[in-house]
Tab-separated table of C-alpha atoms in Angstrom:
chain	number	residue	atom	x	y	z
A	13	UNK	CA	10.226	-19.042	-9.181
A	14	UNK	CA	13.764	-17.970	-9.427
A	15	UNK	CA	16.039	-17.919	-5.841
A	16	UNK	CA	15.949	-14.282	-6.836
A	17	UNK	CA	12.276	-13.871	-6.653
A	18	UNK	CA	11.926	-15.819	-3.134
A	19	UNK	CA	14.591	-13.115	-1.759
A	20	UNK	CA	12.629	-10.320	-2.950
A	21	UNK	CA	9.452	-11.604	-1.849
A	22	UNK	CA	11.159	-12.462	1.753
A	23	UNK	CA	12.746	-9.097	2.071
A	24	UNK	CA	8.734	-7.508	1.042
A	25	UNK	CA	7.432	-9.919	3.721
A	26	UNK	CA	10.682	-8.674	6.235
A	27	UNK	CA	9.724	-5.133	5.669
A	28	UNK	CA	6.189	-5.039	5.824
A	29	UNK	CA	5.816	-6.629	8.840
A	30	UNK	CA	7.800	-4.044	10.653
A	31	UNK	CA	5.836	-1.917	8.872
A	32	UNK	CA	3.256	-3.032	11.488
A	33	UNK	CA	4.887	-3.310	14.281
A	34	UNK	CA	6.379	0.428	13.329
A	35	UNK	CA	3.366	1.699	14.272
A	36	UNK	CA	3.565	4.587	17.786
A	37	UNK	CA	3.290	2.766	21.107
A	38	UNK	CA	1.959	4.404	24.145
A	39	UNK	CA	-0.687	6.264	24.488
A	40	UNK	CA	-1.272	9.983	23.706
A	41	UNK	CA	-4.590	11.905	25.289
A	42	UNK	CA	-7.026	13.390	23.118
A	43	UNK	CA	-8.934	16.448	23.602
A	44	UNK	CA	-12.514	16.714	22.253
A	45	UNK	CA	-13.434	19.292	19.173
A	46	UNK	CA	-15.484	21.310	21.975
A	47	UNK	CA	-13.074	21.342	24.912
A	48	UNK	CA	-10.579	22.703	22.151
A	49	UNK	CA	-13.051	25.544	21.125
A	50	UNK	CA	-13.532	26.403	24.568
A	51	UNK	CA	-9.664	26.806	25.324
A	52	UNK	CA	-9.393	28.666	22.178
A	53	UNK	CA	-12.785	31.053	23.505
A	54	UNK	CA	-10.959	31.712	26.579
A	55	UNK	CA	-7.281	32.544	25.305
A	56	UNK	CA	-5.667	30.027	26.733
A	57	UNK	CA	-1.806	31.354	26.441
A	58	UNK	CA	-0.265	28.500	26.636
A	59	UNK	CA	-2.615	26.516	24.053
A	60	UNK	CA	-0.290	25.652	20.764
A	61	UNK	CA	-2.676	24.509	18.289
A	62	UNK	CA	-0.128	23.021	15.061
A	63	UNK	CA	-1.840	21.701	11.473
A	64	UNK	CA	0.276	18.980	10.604
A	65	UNK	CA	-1.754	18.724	7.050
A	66	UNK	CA	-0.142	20.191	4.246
A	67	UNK	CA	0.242	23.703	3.234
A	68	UNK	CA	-2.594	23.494	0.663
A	69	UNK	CA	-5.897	21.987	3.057
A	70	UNK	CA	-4.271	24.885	5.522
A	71	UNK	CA	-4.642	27.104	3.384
A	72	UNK	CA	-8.336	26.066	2.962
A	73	UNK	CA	-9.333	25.846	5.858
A	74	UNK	CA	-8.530	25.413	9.708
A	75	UNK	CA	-8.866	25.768	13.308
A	76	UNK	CA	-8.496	29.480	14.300
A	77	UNK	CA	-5.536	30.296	15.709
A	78	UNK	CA	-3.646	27.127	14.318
A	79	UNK	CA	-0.373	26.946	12.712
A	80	UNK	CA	0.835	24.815	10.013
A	81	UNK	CA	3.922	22.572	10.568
A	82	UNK	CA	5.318	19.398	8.300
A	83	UNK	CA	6.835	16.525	10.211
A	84	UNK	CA	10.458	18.057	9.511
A	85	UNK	CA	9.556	21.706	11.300
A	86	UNK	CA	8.226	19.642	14.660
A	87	UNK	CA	11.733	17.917	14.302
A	88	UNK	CA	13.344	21.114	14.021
A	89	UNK	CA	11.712	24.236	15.056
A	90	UNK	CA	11.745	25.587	19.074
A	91	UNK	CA	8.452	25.625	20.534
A	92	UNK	CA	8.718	26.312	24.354
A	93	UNK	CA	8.651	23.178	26.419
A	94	UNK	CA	5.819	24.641	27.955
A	95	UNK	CA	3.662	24.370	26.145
A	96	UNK	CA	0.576	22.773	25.440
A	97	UNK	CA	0.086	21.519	22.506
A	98	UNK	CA	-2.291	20.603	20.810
A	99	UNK	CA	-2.218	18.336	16.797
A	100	UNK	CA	-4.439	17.628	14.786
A	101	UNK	CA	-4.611	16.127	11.046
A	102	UNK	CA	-7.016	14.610	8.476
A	103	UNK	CA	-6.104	11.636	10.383
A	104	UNK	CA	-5.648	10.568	13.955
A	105	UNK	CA	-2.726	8.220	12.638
A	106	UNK	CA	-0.527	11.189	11.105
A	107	UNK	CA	-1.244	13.406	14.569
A	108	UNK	CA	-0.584	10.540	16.440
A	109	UNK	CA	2.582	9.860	14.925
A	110	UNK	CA	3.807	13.864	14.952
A	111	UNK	CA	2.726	13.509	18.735
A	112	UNK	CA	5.091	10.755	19.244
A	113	UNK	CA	7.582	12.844	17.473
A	114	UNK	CA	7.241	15.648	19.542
A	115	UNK	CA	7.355	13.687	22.627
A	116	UNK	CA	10.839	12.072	21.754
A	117	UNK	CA	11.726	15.798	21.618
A	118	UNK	CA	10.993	16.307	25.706
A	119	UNK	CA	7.542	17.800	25.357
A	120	UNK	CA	4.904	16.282	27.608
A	121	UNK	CA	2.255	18.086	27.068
A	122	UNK	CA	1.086	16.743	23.719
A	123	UNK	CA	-2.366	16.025	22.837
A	124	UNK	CA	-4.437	14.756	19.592
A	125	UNK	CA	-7.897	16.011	18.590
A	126	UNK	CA	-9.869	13.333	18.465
A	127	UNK	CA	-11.180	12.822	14.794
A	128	UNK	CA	-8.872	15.483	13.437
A	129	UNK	CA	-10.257	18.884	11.413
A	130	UNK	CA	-13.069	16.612	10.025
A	131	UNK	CA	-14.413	16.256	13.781
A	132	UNK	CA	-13.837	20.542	14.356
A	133	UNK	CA	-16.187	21.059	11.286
A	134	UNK	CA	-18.894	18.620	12.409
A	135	UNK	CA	-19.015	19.147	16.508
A	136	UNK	CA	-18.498	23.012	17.007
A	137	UNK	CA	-18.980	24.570	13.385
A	138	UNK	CA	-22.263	22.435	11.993
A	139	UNK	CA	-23.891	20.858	14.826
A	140	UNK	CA	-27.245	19.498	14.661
A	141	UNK	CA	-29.772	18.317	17.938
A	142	UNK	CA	-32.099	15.597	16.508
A	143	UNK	CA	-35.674	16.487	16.805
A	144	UNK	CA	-36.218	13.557	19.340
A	145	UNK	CA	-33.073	14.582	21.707
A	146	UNK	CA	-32.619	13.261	25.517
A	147	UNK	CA	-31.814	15.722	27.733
A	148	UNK	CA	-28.053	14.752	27.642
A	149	UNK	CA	-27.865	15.707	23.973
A	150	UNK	CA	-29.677	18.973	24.803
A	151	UNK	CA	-27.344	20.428	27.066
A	152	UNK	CA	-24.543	19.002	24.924
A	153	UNK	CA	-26.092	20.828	21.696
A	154	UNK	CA	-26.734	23.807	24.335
A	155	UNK	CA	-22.556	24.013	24.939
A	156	UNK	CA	-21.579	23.752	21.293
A	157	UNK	CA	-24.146	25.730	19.445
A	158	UNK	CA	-22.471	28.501	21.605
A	159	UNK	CA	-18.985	27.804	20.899
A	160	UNK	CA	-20.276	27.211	17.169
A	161	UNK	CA	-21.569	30.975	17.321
A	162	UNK	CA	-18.229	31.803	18.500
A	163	UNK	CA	-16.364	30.823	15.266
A	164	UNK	CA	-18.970	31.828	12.734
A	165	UNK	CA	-20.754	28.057	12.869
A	166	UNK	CA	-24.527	27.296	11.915
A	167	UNK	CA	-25.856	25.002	14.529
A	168	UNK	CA	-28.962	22.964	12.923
A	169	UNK	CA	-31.531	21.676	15.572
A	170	UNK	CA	-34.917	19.768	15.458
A	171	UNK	CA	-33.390	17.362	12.512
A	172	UNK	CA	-34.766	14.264	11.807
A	173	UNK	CA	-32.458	11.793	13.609
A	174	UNK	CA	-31.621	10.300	10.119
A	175	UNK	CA	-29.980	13.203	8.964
A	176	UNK	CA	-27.442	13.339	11.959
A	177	UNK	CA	-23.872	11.965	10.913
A	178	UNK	CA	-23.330	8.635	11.243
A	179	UNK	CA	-19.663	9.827	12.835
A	180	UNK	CA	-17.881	12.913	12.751
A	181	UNK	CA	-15.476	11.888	10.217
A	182	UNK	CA	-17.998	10.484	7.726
A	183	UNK	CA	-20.395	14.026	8.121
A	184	UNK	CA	-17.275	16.161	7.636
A	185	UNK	CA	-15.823	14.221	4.895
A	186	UNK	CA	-19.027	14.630	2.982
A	187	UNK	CA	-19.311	18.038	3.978
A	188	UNK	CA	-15.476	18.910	2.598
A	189	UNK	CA	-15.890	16.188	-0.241
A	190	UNK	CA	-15.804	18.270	-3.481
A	191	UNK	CA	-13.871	21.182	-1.945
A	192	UNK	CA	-10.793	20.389	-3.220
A	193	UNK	CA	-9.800	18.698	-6.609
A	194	UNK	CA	-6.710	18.883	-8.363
A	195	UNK	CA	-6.268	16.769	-11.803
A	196	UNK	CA	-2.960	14.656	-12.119
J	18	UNK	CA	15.784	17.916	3.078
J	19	UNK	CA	12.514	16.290	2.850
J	20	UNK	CA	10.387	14.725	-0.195
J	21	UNK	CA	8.587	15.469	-2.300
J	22	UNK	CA	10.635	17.824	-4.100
J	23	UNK	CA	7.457	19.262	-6.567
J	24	UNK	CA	5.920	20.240	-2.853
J	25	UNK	CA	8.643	20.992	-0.923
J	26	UNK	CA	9.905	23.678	-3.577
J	27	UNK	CA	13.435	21.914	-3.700
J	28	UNK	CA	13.366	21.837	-7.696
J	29	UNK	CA	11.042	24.633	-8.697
J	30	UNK	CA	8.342	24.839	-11.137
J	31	UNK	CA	11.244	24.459	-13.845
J	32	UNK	CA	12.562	21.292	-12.197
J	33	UNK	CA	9.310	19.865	-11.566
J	34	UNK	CA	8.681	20.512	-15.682
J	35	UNK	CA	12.211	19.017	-16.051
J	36	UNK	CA	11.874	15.619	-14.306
J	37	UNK	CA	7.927	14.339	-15.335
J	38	UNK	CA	9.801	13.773	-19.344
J	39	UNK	CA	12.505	12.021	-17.801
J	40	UNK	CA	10.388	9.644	-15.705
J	41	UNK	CA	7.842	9.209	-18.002
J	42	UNK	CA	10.586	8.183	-20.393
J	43	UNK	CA	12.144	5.869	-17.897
J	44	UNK	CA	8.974	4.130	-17.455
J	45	UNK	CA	8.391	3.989	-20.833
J	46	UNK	CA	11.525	2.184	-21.493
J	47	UNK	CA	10.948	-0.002	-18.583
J	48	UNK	CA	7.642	-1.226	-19.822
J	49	UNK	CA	9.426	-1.771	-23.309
J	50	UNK	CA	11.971	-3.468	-21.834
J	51	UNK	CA	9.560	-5.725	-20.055
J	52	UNK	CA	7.657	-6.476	-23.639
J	53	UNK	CA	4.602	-4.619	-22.293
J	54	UNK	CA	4.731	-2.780	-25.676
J	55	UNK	CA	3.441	-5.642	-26.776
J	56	UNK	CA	-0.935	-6.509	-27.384
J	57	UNK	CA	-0.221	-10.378	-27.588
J	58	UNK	CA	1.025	-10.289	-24.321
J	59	UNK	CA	-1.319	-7.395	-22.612
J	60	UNK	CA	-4.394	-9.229	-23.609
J	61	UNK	CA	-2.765	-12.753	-22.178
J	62	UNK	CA	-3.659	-11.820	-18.819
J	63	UNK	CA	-7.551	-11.693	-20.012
J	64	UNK	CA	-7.171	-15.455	-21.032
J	65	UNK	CA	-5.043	-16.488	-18.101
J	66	UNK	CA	-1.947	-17.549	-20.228
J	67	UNK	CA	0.288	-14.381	-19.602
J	68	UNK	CA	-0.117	-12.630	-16.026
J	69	UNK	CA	2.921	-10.994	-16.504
J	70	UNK	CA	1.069	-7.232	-16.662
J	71	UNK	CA	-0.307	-8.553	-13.322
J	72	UNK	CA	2.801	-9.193	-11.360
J	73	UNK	CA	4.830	-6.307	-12.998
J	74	UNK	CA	1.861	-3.808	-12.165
J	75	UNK	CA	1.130	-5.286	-8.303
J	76	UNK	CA	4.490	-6.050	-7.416
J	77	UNK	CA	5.596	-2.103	-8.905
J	78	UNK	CA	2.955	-1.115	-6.428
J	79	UNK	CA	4.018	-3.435	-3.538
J	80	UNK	CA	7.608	-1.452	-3.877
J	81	UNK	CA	6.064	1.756	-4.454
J	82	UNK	CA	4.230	1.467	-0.778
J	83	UNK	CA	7.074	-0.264	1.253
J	84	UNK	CA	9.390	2.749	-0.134
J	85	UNK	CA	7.021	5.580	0.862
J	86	UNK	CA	5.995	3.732	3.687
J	87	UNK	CA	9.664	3.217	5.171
J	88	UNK	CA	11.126	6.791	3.509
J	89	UNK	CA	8.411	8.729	5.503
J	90	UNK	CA	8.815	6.663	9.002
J	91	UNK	CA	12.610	7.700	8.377
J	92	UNK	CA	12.307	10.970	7.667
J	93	UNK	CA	13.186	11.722	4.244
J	94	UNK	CA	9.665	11.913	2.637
J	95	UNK	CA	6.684	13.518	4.143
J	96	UNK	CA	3.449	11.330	3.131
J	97	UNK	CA	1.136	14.205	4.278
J	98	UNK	CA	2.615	16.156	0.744
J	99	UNK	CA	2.156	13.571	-1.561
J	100	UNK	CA	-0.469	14.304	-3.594
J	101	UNK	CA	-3.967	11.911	-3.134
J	102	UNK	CA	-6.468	11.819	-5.702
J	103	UNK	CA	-9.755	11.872	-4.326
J	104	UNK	CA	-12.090	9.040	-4.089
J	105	UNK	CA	-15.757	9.503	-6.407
J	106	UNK	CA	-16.554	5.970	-5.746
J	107	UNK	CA	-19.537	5.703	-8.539
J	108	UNK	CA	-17.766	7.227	-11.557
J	109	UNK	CA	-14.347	5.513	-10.878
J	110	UNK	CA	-16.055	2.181	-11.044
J	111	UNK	CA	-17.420	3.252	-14.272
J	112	UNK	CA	-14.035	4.806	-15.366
J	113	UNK	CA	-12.884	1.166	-14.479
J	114	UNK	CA	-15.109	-0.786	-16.350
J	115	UNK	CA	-14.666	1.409	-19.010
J	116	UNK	CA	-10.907	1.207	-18.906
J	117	UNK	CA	-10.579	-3.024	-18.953
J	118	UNK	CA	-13.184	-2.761	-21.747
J	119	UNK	CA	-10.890	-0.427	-24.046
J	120	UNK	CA	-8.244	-2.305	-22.401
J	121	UNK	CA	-9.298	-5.899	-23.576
J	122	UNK	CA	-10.445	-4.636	-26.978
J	123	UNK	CA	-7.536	-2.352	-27.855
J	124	UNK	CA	-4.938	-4.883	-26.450
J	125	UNK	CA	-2.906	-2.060	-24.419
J	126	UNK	CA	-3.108	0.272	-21.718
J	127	UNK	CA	-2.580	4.204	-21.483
J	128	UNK	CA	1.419	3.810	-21.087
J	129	UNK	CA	1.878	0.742	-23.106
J	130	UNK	CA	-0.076	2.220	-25.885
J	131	UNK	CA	2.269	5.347	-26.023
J	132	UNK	CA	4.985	2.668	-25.511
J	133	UNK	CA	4.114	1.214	-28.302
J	134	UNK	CA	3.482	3.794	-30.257
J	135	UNK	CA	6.690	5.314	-29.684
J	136	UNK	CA	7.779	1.716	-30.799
J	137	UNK	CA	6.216	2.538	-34.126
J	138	UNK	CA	3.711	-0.497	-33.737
J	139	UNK	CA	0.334	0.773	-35.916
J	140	UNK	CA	-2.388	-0.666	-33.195
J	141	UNK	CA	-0.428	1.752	-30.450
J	142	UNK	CA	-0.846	4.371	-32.570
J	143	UNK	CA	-4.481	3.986	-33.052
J	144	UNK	CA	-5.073	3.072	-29.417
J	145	UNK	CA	-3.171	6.293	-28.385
J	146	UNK	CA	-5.423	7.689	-31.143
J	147	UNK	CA	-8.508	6.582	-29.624
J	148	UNK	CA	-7.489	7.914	-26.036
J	149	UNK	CA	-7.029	11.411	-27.570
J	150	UNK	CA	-10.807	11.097	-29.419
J	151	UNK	CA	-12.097	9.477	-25.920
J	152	UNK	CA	-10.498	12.676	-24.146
J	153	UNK	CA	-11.984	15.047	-26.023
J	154	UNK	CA	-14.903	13.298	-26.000
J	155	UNK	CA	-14.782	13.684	-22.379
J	156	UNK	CA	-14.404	17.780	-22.193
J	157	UNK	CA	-17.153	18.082	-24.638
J	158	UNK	CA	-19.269	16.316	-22.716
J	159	UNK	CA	-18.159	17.054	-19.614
J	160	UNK	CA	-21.446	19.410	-18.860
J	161	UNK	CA	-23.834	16.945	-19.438
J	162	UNK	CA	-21.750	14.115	-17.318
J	163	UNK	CA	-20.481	16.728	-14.680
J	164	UNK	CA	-23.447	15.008	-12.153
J	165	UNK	CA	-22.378	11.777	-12.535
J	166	UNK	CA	-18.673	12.748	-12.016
J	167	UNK	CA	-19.007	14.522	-9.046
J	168	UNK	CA	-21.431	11.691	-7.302
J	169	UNK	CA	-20.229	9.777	-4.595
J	170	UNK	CA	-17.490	11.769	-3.531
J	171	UNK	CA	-15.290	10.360	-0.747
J	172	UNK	CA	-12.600	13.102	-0.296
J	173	UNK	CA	-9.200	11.973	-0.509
J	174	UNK	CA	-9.172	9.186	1.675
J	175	UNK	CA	-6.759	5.994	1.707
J	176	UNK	CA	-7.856	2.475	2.214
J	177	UNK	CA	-6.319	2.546	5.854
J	178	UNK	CA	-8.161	5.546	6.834
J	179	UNK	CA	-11.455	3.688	5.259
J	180	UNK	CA	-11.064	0.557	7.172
J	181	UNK	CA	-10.189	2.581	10.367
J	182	UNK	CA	-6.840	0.778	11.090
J	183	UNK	CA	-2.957	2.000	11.458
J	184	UNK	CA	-1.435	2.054	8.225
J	185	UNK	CA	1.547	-0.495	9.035
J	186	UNK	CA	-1.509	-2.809	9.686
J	187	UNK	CA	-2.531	-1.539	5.711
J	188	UNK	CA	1.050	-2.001	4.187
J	189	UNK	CA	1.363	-5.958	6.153
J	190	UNK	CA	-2.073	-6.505	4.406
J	191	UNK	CA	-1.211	-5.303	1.052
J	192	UNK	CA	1.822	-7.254	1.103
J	193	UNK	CA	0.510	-10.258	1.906
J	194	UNK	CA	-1.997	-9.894	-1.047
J	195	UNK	CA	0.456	-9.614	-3.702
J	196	UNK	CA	3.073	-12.283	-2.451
J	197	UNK	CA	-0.313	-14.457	-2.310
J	198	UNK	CA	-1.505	-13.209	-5.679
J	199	UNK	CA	2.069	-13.927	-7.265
J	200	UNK	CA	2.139	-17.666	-6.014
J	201	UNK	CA	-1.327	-18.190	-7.713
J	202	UNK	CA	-0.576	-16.250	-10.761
J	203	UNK	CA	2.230	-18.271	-11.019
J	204	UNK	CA	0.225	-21.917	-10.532
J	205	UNK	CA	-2.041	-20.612	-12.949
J	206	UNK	CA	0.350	-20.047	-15.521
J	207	UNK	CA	1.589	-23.077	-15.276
J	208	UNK	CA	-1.849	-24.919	-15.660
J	209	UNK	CA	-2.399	-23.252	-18.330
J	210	UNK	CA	0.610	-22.837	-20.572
């Protein structure tokens, strides 16, 4: 190994482990996929709802209401102080990250949907009360099969408890799976 | 100005036509340069005497991820618009078999076989030869496998979003693989040649 090769690998090392530690500090609230439906139900005027996916799964799909923004419009474009706004992504890691953004820009009320668009599709447009529900799951079901109703949803109840998701992100990502394919 | 031009409509559809010759050429002459073009020393990394395709490959990769990695944390590229290839988790394993099979018999890769093809070296040629047949292969085909190659489908998803941690935490881990992978390549060749 070459001196060269030990300063390369050294300056790999350097970089990624800032990589890690580059990752946003503090803590941003989440709102849950139902919560946000019911804001949106009750035209909330000062709800902001901003896509920070790209132009193309916009364009596909997304929340009602929403508008798409890349990392450089949040950077640039006004939105009014305030405002309450509210990001989501594929990801929590990219929202998170276009939160912090945001909030180096002065705006305080910033919050993440939990589970990004893959948790919208699975808790207020498909979903499903297991056949053996407790009464908690019920009245939860009860909330978002009306919300689901709301946006053109299909809420799905007496499943077999097998058949609900194992996690929002893993039901939706099977659900969009297949939607989208581009060659390369 | 933010990256990627081909999504951010900085260099058009023309541009976008413009630059994929000029970096496919570039790689091409950097493999060449780096005697990829070459079967002996392709297939030496099947017999543990040559891991040279290994490092060059992993450690292109390692860069590849620090840049993007850094470049959209400072603003000039936006990750969310690079394209990702979704994830058919079934098929691609096939596909991969496949490839290191085709890979070990023909001696070269996809690239290097154009590489050496361009080179004028008769087994590139029929290895890019065989890709073509294997291609069309593929289309005619392609009704009767279309099950199979839509099974398992994932979305695109990364390997960070998979394991459900931050992707600096993904880049660190990466890293560390390759440095660790180049120190044993290394030991090995030396064992061994």
């Amino acid at each position: 190994m070459t001196r060269l090769h030990r300063a390369l690998a050294l300056l790999a090392a350097a970089l990624a482990v800032a990589a890690w530690h580059s990752e946003p500090q503090g803590r941003v609230d989440n709102i849950s996929p139902l919560d946000l439906a019911d804001r949106i139900v009750r035209q909330d005027v000062a709800l902001r709802v901003v896509d920070v996916r790209p132009r193309p799964s916009f364009d596909q799909f997304h929340v009602p209401g929403a508008t798409q923004m890349t990392l450089d419009d949040l950077r640039r474009q006004a939105i009014p102080l305030s405002a309450q706004i509210v990001l989501y992504a594929d990801d929590d890691d990219r929202a998170m990250r276009s939160a912090q953004l945001l909030r180096t820009r002065g705006y305080v009320n910033v919050v993440v949907l939990r589970e990004g668009i893959s948790a919208w599709i699975s808790r207020v447009l498909e979903p499903r009360l297991a056949r053996d529900a407790t009464a908690l799951e019920r009245a939860e079901f009860d909330r978002a099969a009306q919300l689901s109703r709301f946006f053109g949803g299909l809420p799905q109840s007496d499943v077999a408890r097998s058949e609900l998701p194992g996690g929002a992100r893993e039901f939706a990502r099977q659900a969009i799976a297949g939607m989208r394919r581009r060659g390369c | 100005m933010t990256a990627p031009f081909s999504e951010t409509g900085v260099l058009g559809s023309t541009g976008v036509l413009a630059s994929a010759p000029l970096i496919g050429f570039a790689f091409g002459w950097c493999l060449e340069r780096g005697g990829l073009g070459s079967a002996r020393k392709l297939t030496g990394q099947f017999y543990l005497t040559d891991l040279t395709v290994f490092k060059v490959m992993f450690s292109a990769l390692v860069t590849a991820m620090l840049g993007a990695f850094w470049l959209d944390r400072l603003g000039v590229l936006d990750l969310g618009l690079v394209y990702l290839p979704e994830t058919y988790v079934v098929p691609q394993a096939i596909g991969g078999v496949l490839f290191g099979v085709g890979f070990l018999v023909g001696g070269l890769c996809p690239g290097t076989a154009c590489v050496a093809a361009a080179a004028g070296r008769l087994d590139g040629l029929a290895v890019a030869g065989g890709m073509l047949l294997g291609i069309a292969a593929f289309n005619a085909l392609f009704d009767w496998i279309r099950p199979l190659v839509e099974s398992t489908a994932l979305g695109a998803v990364t390997l960070t979003q998979l394991a459900g941690v931050p992707h600096g935490a993904g880049v660190l881990a990466i890293t560390v693989a390759a440095l660790a992978g180049f120190a044993l390549a290394s030991r090995i060749e030396r064992a061994r040649g």
